[in-house]
Amino acid sequence: MQLPTVLRDPAVGIIGEKCYVSLVENLNIGDKDCIKYVISKGLGFGIVLGGSIVKIPQILTILRNKSAQGLSFTSYIMETLSYFITLAYNLRQGNPFSTFGEIMFICIQNVVIMILMLQFSKQTSKLVLTLLALGALWYTLNNQNIVPSVLMSTLFATTIPLNLTAKIPQIYTNFKNKSTGQLSVFTVVNYLAGSAARVFTTMTEIDDPLMLFGSLLAATFNAILVLQVILYWGNNNSNKNKKQEIRSKKLK
């Protein structure tokens, strides 16, 4: 089957000449490798699309409540640091955008959330210092004269334990409070779905054990956060405080 050039060129650009000829022109639905690759590409772009909005509900929740209660600033800093390194690594490696594009959008959304967290807690000085530090970090990571390729690979390897330490403060905060506070259910569920799908796309499109291990680790900790959302559903610190106040008044 022949497609018009206006459709053929983008299709070839996404799935490659070999798979285009096999699946579209020859209609070879038995080509498992190409079908797997096309599915991976579809999932990849789906993840990128999801990543572009995944934290919008969290941002709206903070704005609506004028509070970032229950959110760990440490977790967001650590996660953003990890994602900055991962994004710079992928850009410098020339990896397909479908295998990492969501990270760019999540970084932007993380910065917005941190701005709101510091703004509502009236920490202006810390807000300015945070933005300056993040800007300097991004410039440094993308400057090969400052960070050569070998060092960049080493830094990317450090994102694996960094991802671990980024999730632990939020998980611990939830456990300590027996509540997920203002943590968005939509965000954590989509994080889990995206990280699980990213495991598949990494296995299919990139021969990089470090990236695969990182994806597996992210999926595991996102699953823990989703489990906490389920376990602590309906719990809210402010509600607990009100109940405690009422009990105290009754005792008096």
PDB file of C-alpha atoms in Angstrom:
ATOM      1  CA  MET A   1       0.000   0.000   0.000  1.00  0.00           C
ATOM      2  CA  GLN A   2       1.404   3.359  -1.020  1.00  0.00           C
ATOM      3  CA  LEU A   3       0.725   6.471   1.041  1.00  0.00           C
ATOM      4  CA  PRO A   4       1.009  10.083  -0.186  1.00  0.00           C
ATOM      5  CA  THR A   5       4.402  11.660   0.455  1.00  0.00           C
ATOM      6  CA  VAL A   6       2.876  14.035   2.999  1.00  0.00           C
ATOM      7  CA  LEU A   7       1.974  10.993   5.124  1.00  0.00           C
ATOM      8  CA  ARG A   8       4.826   8.684   4.149  1.00  0.00           C
ATOM      9  CA  ASP A   9       7.691  10.954   5.188  1.00  0.00           C
ATOM     10  CA  PRO A  10       6.502  11.531   8.799  1.00  0.00           C
ATOM     11  CA  ALA A  11       5.720   7.812   9.158  1.00  0.00           C
ATOM     12  CA  VAL A  12       9.203   6.849   7.967  1.00  0.00           C
ATOM     13  CA  GLY A  13      10.686   9.443  10.284  1.00  0.00           C
ATOM     14  CA  ILE A  14       8.911   7.866  13.267  1.00  0.00           C
ATOM     15  CA  ILE A  15       9.150   4.113  12.624  1.00  0.00           C
ATOM     16  CA  GLY A  16      12.003   3.964  10.108  1.00  0.00           C
ATOM     17  CA  GLU A  17      12.198   2.912   6.457  1.00  0.00           C
ATOM     18  CA  LYS A  18      12.466  -0.815   7.218  1.00  0.00           C
ATOM     19  CA  CYS A  19       9.357  -1.043   9.392  1.00  0.00           C
ATOM     20  CA  TYR A  20       7.403   1.303   7.135  1.00  0.00           C
ATOM     21  CA  VAL A  21       8.016  -0.897   4.103  1.00  0.00           C
ATOM     22  CA  SER A  22       7.267  -4.080   6.065  1.00  0.00           C
ATOM     23  CA  LEU A  23       4.076  -2.967   7.831  1.00  0.00           C
ATOM     24  CA  VAL A  24       2.593  -0.366   5.491  1.00  0.00           C
ATOM     25  CA  GLU A  25       3.715  -1.190   1.982  1.00  0.00           C
ATOM     26  CA  ASN A  26       3.917  -4.991   2.348  1.00  0.00           C
ATOM     27  CA  LEU A  27       1.225  -5.247   5.048  1.00  0.00           C
ATOM     28  CA  ASN A  28       3.378  -7.808   6.837  1.00  0.00           C
ATOM     29  CA  ILE A  29       1.482  -8.065  10.132  1.00  0.00           C
ATOM     30  CA  GLY A  30       3.665 -11.012  11.086  1.00  0.00           C
ATOM     31  CA  ASP A  31       6.745  -8.837  11.513  1.00  0.00           C
ATOM     32  CA  LYS A  32       6.894  -9.048  15.306  1.00  0.00           C
ATOM     33  CA  ASP A  33      10.000  -6.909  15.673  1.00  0.00           C
ATOM     34  CA  CYS A  34       8.487  -4.001  13.735  1.00  0.00           C
ATOM     35  CA  ILE A  35       5.120  -4.328  15.466  1.00  0.00           C
ATOM     36  CA  LYS A  36       6.900  -4.247  18.818  1.00  0.00           C
ATOM     37  CA  TYR A  37       8.854  -1.196  17.691  1.00  0.00           C
ATOM     38  CA  VAL A  38       5.709   0.622  16.518  1.00  0.00           C
ATOM     39  CA  ILE A  39       3.967  -0.146  19.822  1.00  0.00           C
ATOM     40  CA  SER A  40       7.008   1.190  21.647  1.00  0.00           C
ATOM     41  CA  LYS A  41       6.937   4.382  19.590  1.00  0.00           C
ATOM     42  CA  GLY A  42       3.224   4.815  20.263  1.00  0.00           C
ATOM     43  CA  LEU A  43       3.723   4.315  23.986  1.00  0.00           C
ATOM     44  CA  GLY A  44       6.719   6.644  23.922  1.00  0.00           C
ATOM     45  CA  PHE A  45       4.812   9.527  22.380  1.00  0.00           C
ATOM     46  CA  GLY A  46       1.878   8.760  24.676  1.00  0.00           C
ATOM     47  CA  ILE A  47       4.191   9.078  27.671  1.00  0.00           C
ATOM     48  CA  VAL A  48       5.572  12.361  26.325  1.00  0.00           C
ATOM     49  CA  LEU A  49       2.026  13.677  25.884  1.00  0.00           C
ATOM     50  CA  GLY A  50       1.070  12.508  29.366  1.00  0.00           C
ATOM     51  CA  GLY A  51       4.245  14.023  30.798  1.00  0.00           C
ATOM     52  CA  SER A  52       3.288  17.393  29.376  1.00  0.00           C
ATOM     53  CA  ILE A  53       0.217  17.522  31.649  1.00  0.00           C
ATOM     54  CA  VAL A  54       0.955  14.988  34.395  1.00  0.00           C
ATOM     55  CA  LYS A  55       1.584  17.571  37.117  1.00  0.00           C
ATOM     56  CA  ILE A  56      -0.973  20.151  36.009  1.00  0.00           C
ATOM     57  CA  PRO A  57      -3.549  18.728  38.474  1.00  0.00           C
ATOM     58  CA  GLN A  58      -0.947  18.995  41.243  1.00  0.00           C
ATOM     59  CA  ILE A  59      -0.295  22.630  40.315  1.00  0.00           C
ATOM     60  CA  LEU A  60      -4.034  23.353  40.255  1.00  0.00           C
ATOM     61  CA  THR A  61      -4.484  21.634  43.633  1.00  0.00           C
ATOM     62  CA  ILE A  62      -1.817  23.861  45.193  1.00  0.00           C
ATOM     63  CA  LEU A  63      -3.314  27.003  43.634  1.00  0.00           C
ATOM     64  CA  ARG A  64      -6.830  26.076  44.702  1.00  0.00           C
ATOM     65  CA  ASN A  65      -5.840  25.386  48.313  1.00  0.00           C
ATOM     66  CA  LYS A  66      -3.136  28.076  48.421  1.00  0.00           C
ATOM     67  CA  SER A  67      -1.082  25.442  50.182  1.00  0.00           C
ATOM     68  CA  ALA A  68       1.507  22.770  49.391  1.00  0.00           C
ATOM     69  CA  GLN A  69       0.839  20.868  52.625  1.00  0.00           C
ATOM     70  CA  GLY A  70       2.062  17.273  52.502  1.00  0.00           C
ATOM     71  CA  LEU A  71       4.493  17.874  49.639  1.00  0.00           C
ATOM     72  CA  SER A  72       8.199  17.414  50.243  1.00  0.00           C
ATOM     73  CA  PHE A  73      10.367  20.213  48.837  1.00  0.00           C
ATOM     74  CA  THR A  74      13.400  17.957  49.240  1.00  0.00           C
ATOM     75  CA  SER A  75      11.765  15.343  47.038  1.00  0.00           C
ATOM     76  CA  TYR A  76      11.075  17.892  44.301  1.00  0.00           C
ATOM     77  CA  ILE A  77      14.623  19.262  44.418  1.00  0.00           C
ATOM     78  CA  MET A  78      16.143  15.775  44.230  1.00  0.00           C
ATOM     79  CA  GLU A  79      13.770  14.685  41.478  1.00  0.00           C
ATOM     80  CA  THR A  80      14.448  17.819  39.415  1.00  0.00           C
ATOM     81  CA  LEU A  81      18.203  17.416  39.834  1.00  0.00           C
ATOM     82  CA  SER A  82      17.915  13.819  38.640  1.00  0.00           C
ATOM     83  CA  TYR A  83      15.732  14.787  35.680  1.00  0.00           C
ATOM     84  CA  PHE A  84      18.061  17.638  34.685  1.00  0.00           C
ATOM     85  CA  ILE A  85      20.926  15.150  34.454  1.00  0.00           C
ATOM     86  CA  THR A  86      18.784  12.590  32.599  1.00  0.00           C
ATOM     87  CA  LEU A  87      17.499  15.184  30.127  1.00  0.00           C
ATOM     88  CA  ALA A  88      20.980  16.552  29.427  1.00  0.00           C
ATOM     89  CA  TYR A  89      22.337  13.007  29.026  1.00  0.00           C
ATOM     90  CA  ASN A  90      19.664  12.037  26.474  1.00  0.00           C
ATOM     91  CA  LEU A  91      20.054  15.263  24.505  1.00  0.00           C
ATOM     92  CA  ARG A  92      23.808  14.811  24.318  1.00  0.00           C
ATOM     93  CA  GLN A  93      23.449  11.125  23.388  1.00  0.00           C
ATOM     94  CA  GLY A  94      21.045  12.026  20.574  1.00  0.00           C
ATOM     95  CA  ASN A  95      18.426   9.519  21.756  1.00  0.00           C
ATOM     96  CA  PRO A  96      14.962   9.587  20.123  1.00  0.00           C
ATOM     97  CA  PHE A  97      12.715  12.256  21.683  1.00  0.00           C
ATOM     98  CA  SER A  98      10.012   9.615  22.214  1.00  0.00           C
ATOM     99  CA  THR A  99      12.275   7.874  24.759  1.00  0.00           C
ATOM    100  CA  PHE A 100      12.780  10.843  27.071  1.00  0.00           C
ATOM    101  CA  GLY A 101      10.604  13.792  25.993  1.00  0.00           C
ATOM    102  CA  GLU A 102       8.325  13.671  29.034  1.00  0.00           C
ATOM    103  CA  ILE A 103      11.296  14.474  31.269  1.00  0.00           C
ATOM    104  CA  MET A 104      11.569  17.944  29.735  1.00  0.00           C
ATOM    105  CA  PHE A 105       7.921  18.732  30.495  1.00  0.00           C
ATOM    106  CA  ILE A 106       8.123  17.270  34.011  1.00  0.00           C
ATOM    107  CA  CYS A 107      11.176  19.414  34.758  1.00  0.00           C
ATOM    108  CA  ILE A 108       9.255  22.547  33.775  1.00  0.00           C
ATOM    109  CA  GLN A 109       6.266  21.538  35.896  1.00  0.00           C
ATOM    110  CA  ASN A 110       8.509  20.664  38.860  1.00  0.00           C
ATOM    111  CA  VAL A 111      10.045  24.125  38.752  1.00  0.00           C
ATOM    112  CA  VAL A 112       6.559  25.678  38.759  1.00  0.00           C
ATOM    113  CA  ILE A 113       5.533  23.540  41.760  1.00  0.00           C
ATOM    114  CA  MET A 114       8.673  24.489  43.697  1.00  0.00           C
ATOM    115  CA  ILE A 115       8.024  28.168  42.953  1.00  0.00           C
ATOM    116  CA  LEU A 116       4.497  27.793  44.348  1.00  0.00           C
ATOM    117  CA  MET A 117       5.716  25.877  47.413  1.00  0.00           C
ATOM    118  CA  LEU A 118       8.196  28.616  48.293  1.00  0.00           C
ATOM    119  CA  GLN A 119       5.812  31.415  47.374  1.00  0.00           C
ATOM    120  CA  PHE A 120       3.000  30.166  49.619  1.00  0.00           C
ATOM    121  CA  SER A 121       5.470  29.551  52.450  1.00  0.00           C
ATOM    122  CA  LYS A 122       6.788  33.113  51.929  1.00  0.00           C
ATOM    123  CA  GLN A 123      10.408  32.065  51.378  1.00  0.00           C
ATOM    124  CA  THR A 124      11.363  34.624  48.727  1.00  0.00           C
ATOM    125  CA  SER A 125      15.128  34.437  49.249  1.00  0.00           C
ATOM    126  CA  LYS A 126      15.115  30.664  48.974  1.00  0.00           C
ATOM    127  CA  LEU A 127      12.994  30.931  45.826  1.00  0.00           C
ATOM    128  CA  VAL A 128      15.492  33.233  44.094  1.00  0.00           C
ATOM    129  CA  LEU A 129      18.472  31.088  45.128  1.00  0.00           C
ATOM    130  CA  THR A 130      16.724  27.919  43.919  1.00  0.00           C
ATOM    131  CA  LEU A 131      16.001  29.372  40.478  1.00  0.00           C
ATOM    132  CA  LEU A 132      19.555  30.695  40.091  1.00  0.00           C
ATOM    133  CA  ALA A 133      21.015  27.329  41.140  1.00  0.00           C
ATOM    134  CA  LEU A 134      18.817  25.388  38.707  1.00  0.00           C
ATOM    135  CA  GLY A 135      19.708  27.738  35.844  1.00  0.00           C
ATOM    136  CA  ALA A 136      23.432  27.397  36.562  1.00  0.00           C
ATOM    137  CA  LEU A 137      23.118  23.614  36.798  1.00  0.00           C
ATOM    138  CA  TRP A 138      21.341  23.342  33.433  1.00  0.00           C
ATOM    139  CA  TYR A 139      23.985  25.484  31.724  1.00  0.00           C
ATOM    140  CA  THR A 140      26.786  23.418  33.248  1.00  0.00           C
ATOM    141  CA  LEU A 141      25.309  20.055  32.259  1.00  0.00           C
ATOM    142  CA  ASN A 142      24.940  21.118  28.629  1.00  0.00           C
ATOM    143  CA  ASN A 143      28.430  22.579  28.320  1.00  0.00           C
ATOM    144  CA  GLN A 144      30.816  19.849  27.098  1.00  0.00           C
ATOM    145  CA  ASN A 145      33.819  21.958  28.040  1.00  0.00           C
ATOM    146  CA  ILE A 146      32.714  21.860  31.671  1.00  0.00           C
ATOM    147  CA  VAL A 147      31.138  18.394  31.728  1.00  0.00           C
ATOM    148  CA  PRO A 148      32.833  16.033  29.231  1.00  0.00           C
ATOM    149  CA  SER A 149      31.035  12.932  27.927  1.00  0.00           C
ATOM    150  CA  VAL A 150      32.709  10.542  30.376  1.00  0.00           C
ATOM    151  CA  LEU A 151      31.668  12.665  33.346  1.00  0.00           C
ATOM    152  CA  MET A 152      28.170  13.028  31.894  1.00  0.00           C
ATOM    153  CA  SER A 153      27.805   9.232  31.805  1.00  0.00           C
ATOM    154  CA  THR A 154      29.000   9.038  35.391  1.00  0.00           C
ATOM    155  CA  LEU A 155      26.513  11.687  36.463  1.00  0.00           C
ATOM    156  CA  PHE A 156      23.719   9.812  34.718  1.00  0.00           C
ATOM    157  CA  ALA A 157      24.672   6.683  36.673  1.00  0.00           C
ATOM    158  CA  THR A 158      24.246   8.687  39.890  1.00  0.00           C
ATOM    159  CA  THR A 159      20.610   9.418  39.007  1.00  0.00           C
ATOM    160  CA  ILE A 160      19.732   5.854  39.987  1.00  0.00           C
ATOM    161  CA  PRO A 161      20.446   6.357  43.721  1.00  0.00           C
ATOM    162  CA  LEU A 162      19.291   9.964  43.319  1.00  0.00           C
ATOM    163  CA  ASN A 163      15.866   8.753  42.182  1.00  0.00           C
ATOM    164  CA  LEU A 164      15.820   6.557  45.242  1.00  0.00           C
ATOM    165  CA  THR A 165      16.534   9.441  47.612  1.00  0.00           C
ATOM    166  CA  ALA A 166      14.064  11.684  45.760  1.00  0.00           C
ATOM    167  CA  LYS A 167      11.102   9.398  46.418  1.00  0.00           C
ATOM    168  CA  ILE A 168      11.963   8.392  49.985  1.00  0.00           C
ATOM    169  CA  PRO A 169      11.235  11.806  51.636  1.00  0.00           C
ATOM    170  CA  GLN A 170       7.748  11.911  50.063  1.00  0.00           C
ATOM    171  CA  ILE A 171       7.076   8.276  50.968  1.00  0.00           C
ATOM    172  CA  TYR A 172       8.279   8.913  54.536  1.00  0.00           C
ATOM    173  CA  THR A 173       6.193  12.104  54.825  1.00  0.00           C
ATOM    174  CA  ASN A 174       3.096  10.186  53.740  1.00  0.00           C
ATOM    175  CA  PHE A 175       3.871   7.352  56.174  1.00  0.00           C
ATOM    176  CA  LYS A 176       4.525   9.727  59.094  1.00  0.00           C
ATOM    177  CA  ASN A 177       1.346  11.735  58.493  1.00  0.00           C
ATOM    178  CA  LYS A 178      -0.724   8.691  57.503  1.00  0.00           C
ATOM    179  CA  SER A 179      -1.940  11.008  54.771  1.00  0.00           C
ATOM    180  CA  THR A 180      -0.869  12.067  51.286  1.00  0.00           C
ATOM    181  CA  GLY A 181      -1.876  15.689  51.962  1.00  0.00           C
ATOM    182  CA  GLN A 182      -2.146  17.724  48.752  1.00  0.00           C
ATOM    183  CA  LEU A 183      -0.473  15.002  46.666  1.00  0.00           C
ATOM    184  CA  SER A 184      -2.460  14.621  43.432  1.00  0.00           C
ATOM    185  CA  VAL A 185      -3.891  11.141  42.795  1.00  0.00           C
ATOM    186  CA  PHE A 186      -3.897  11.816  39.044  1.00  0.00           C
ATOM    187  CA  THR A 187      -0.211  12.668  39.165  1.00  0.00           C
ATOM    188  CA  VAL A 188       1.004   9.584  41.025  1.00  0.00           C
ATOM    189  CA  VAL A 189      -1.178   7.170  39.045  1.00  0.00           C
ATOM    190  CA  ASN A 190       0.011   8.624  35.755  1.00  0.00           C
ATOM    191  CA  TYR A 191       3.579   8.516  37.025  1.00  0.00           C
ATOM    192  CA  LEU A 192       3.212   4.797  37.640  1.00  0.00           C
ATOM    193  CA  ALA A 193       1.622   4.153  34.246  1.00  0.00           C
ATOM    194  CA  GLY A 194       4.261   6.224  32.481  1.00  0.00           C
ATOM    195  CA  SER A 195       7.226   4.666  34.268  1.00  0.00           C
ATOM    196  CA  ALA A 196       5.894   1.150  33.629  1.00  0.00           C
ATOM    197  CA  ALA A 197       5.469   1.924  29.918  1.00  0.00           C
ATOM    198  CA  ARG A 198       8.919   3.530  29.854  1.00  0.00           C
ATOM    199  CA  VAL A 199      10.432   0.208  30.952  1.00  0.00           C
ATOM    200  CA  PHE A 200       9.002  -1.367  27.772  1.00  0.00           C
ATOM    201  CA  THR A 201      10.116   1.446  25.446  1.00  0.00           C
ATOM    202  CA  THR A 202      13.633   1.453  26.913  1.00  0.00           C
ATOM    203  CA  MET A 203      13.945  -2.300  26.432  1.00  0.00           C
ATOM    204  CA  THR A 204      12.708  -1.999  22.844  1.00  0.00           C
ATOM    205  CA  GLU A 205      14.460   1.110  21.532  1.00  0.00           C
ATOM    206  CA  ILE A 206      17.614   1.662  23.582  1.00  0.00           C
ATOM    207  CA  ASP A 207      20.393  -0.764  24.455  1.00  0.00           C
ATOM    208  CA  ASP A 208      21.307   0.970  27.706  1.00  0.00           C
ATOM    209  CA  PRO A 209      21.256  -1.139  30.928  1.00  0.00           C
ATOM    210  CA  LEU A 210      21.588   1.962  33.099  1.00  0.00           C
ATOM    211  CA  MET A 211      18.485   3.578  31.600  1.00  0.00           C
ATOM    212  CA  LEU A 212      16.556   0.300  31.943  1.00  0.00           C
ATOM    213  CA  PHE A 213      17.512  -0.091  35.605  1.00  0.00           C
ATOM    214  CA  GLY A 214      16.564   3.509  36.264  1.00  0.00           C
ATOM    215  CA  SER A 215      13.154   2.973  34.651  1.00  0.00           C
ATOM    216  CA  LEU A 216      12.553  -0.164  36.737  1.00  0.00           C
ATOM    217  CA  LEU A 217      13.499   1.701  39.910  1.00  0.00           C
ATOM    218  CA  ALA A 218      11.170   4.602  39.079  1.00  0.00           C
ATOM    219  CA  ALA A 219       8.271   2.216  38.412  1.00  0.00           C
ATOM    220  CA  THR A 220       8.842   0.478  41.763  1.00  0.00           C
ATOM    221  CA  PHE A 221       8.785   3.651  43.851  1.00  0.00           C
ATOM    222  CA  ASN A 222       5.866   5.125  41.937  1.00  0.00           C
ATOM    223  CA  ALA A 223       3.979   1.918  42.739  1.00  0.00           C
ATOM    224  CA  ILE A 224       4.691   2.500  46.463  1.00  0.00           C
ATOM    225  CA  LEU A 225       3.288   6.046  46.212  1.00  0.00           C
ATOM    226  CA  VAL A 226       0.129   4.757  44.515  1.00  0.00           C
ATOM    227  CA  LEU A 227      -0.225   2.138  47.263  1.00  0.00           C
ATOM    228  CA  GLN A 228       0.010   4.901  49.889  1.00  0.00           C
ATOM    229  CA  VAL A 229      -2.685   6.900  48.099  1.00  0.00           C
ATOM    230  CA  ILE A 230      -4.947   3.849  48.319  1.00  0.00           C
ATOM    231  CA  LEU A 231      -4.084   3.066  51.953  1.00  0.00           C
ATOM    232  CA  TYR A 232      -4.457   6.644  53.194  1.00  0.00           C
ATOM    233  CA  TRP A 233      -7.445   7.540  51.028  1.00  0.00           C
ATOM    234  CA  GLY A 234      -9.678  10.018  52.831  1.00  0.00           C
ATOM    235  CA  ASN A 235      -7.072  10.878  55.454  1.00  0.00           C
ATOM    236  CA  ASN A 236      -6.212  14.546  55.708  1.00  0.00           C
ATOM    237  CA  ASN A 237      -4.002  16.316  58.216  1.00  0.00           C
ATOM    238  CA  SER A 238      -6.286  19.339  58.458  1.00  0.00           C
ATOM    239  CA  ASN A 239      -9.272  17.091  59.204  1.00  0.00           C
ATOM    240  CA  LYS A 240      -7.244  15.297  61.871  1.00  0.00           C
ATOM    241  CA  ASN A 241      -6.254  18.598  63.464  1.00  0.00           C
ATOM    242  CA  LYS A 242      -9.876  19.766  63.557  1.00  0.00           C
ATOM    243  CA  LYS A 243     -10.951  16.515  65.209  1.00  0.00           C
ATOM    244  CA  GLN A 244      -8.186  16.876  67.785  1.00  0.00           C
ATOM    245  CA  GLU A 245      -9.254  20.459  68.522  1.00  0.00           C
ATOM    246  CA  ILE A 246     -12.870  19.355  69.011  1.00  0.00           C
ATOM    247  CA  ARG A 247     -11.775  16.561  71.372  1.00  0.00           C
ATOM    248  CA  SER A 248      -9.607  19.010  73.341  1.00  0.00           C
ATOM    249  CA  LYS A 249     -12.531  21.416  73.755  1.00  0.00           C
ATOM    250  CA  LYS A 250     -14.780  18.600  74.955  1.00  0.00           C
ATOM    251  CA  LEU A 251     -12.192  17.562  77.525  1.00  0.00           C
ATOM    252  CA  LYS A 252     -12.001  21.136  78.787  1.00  0.00           C
TER     253      LYS A 252
END
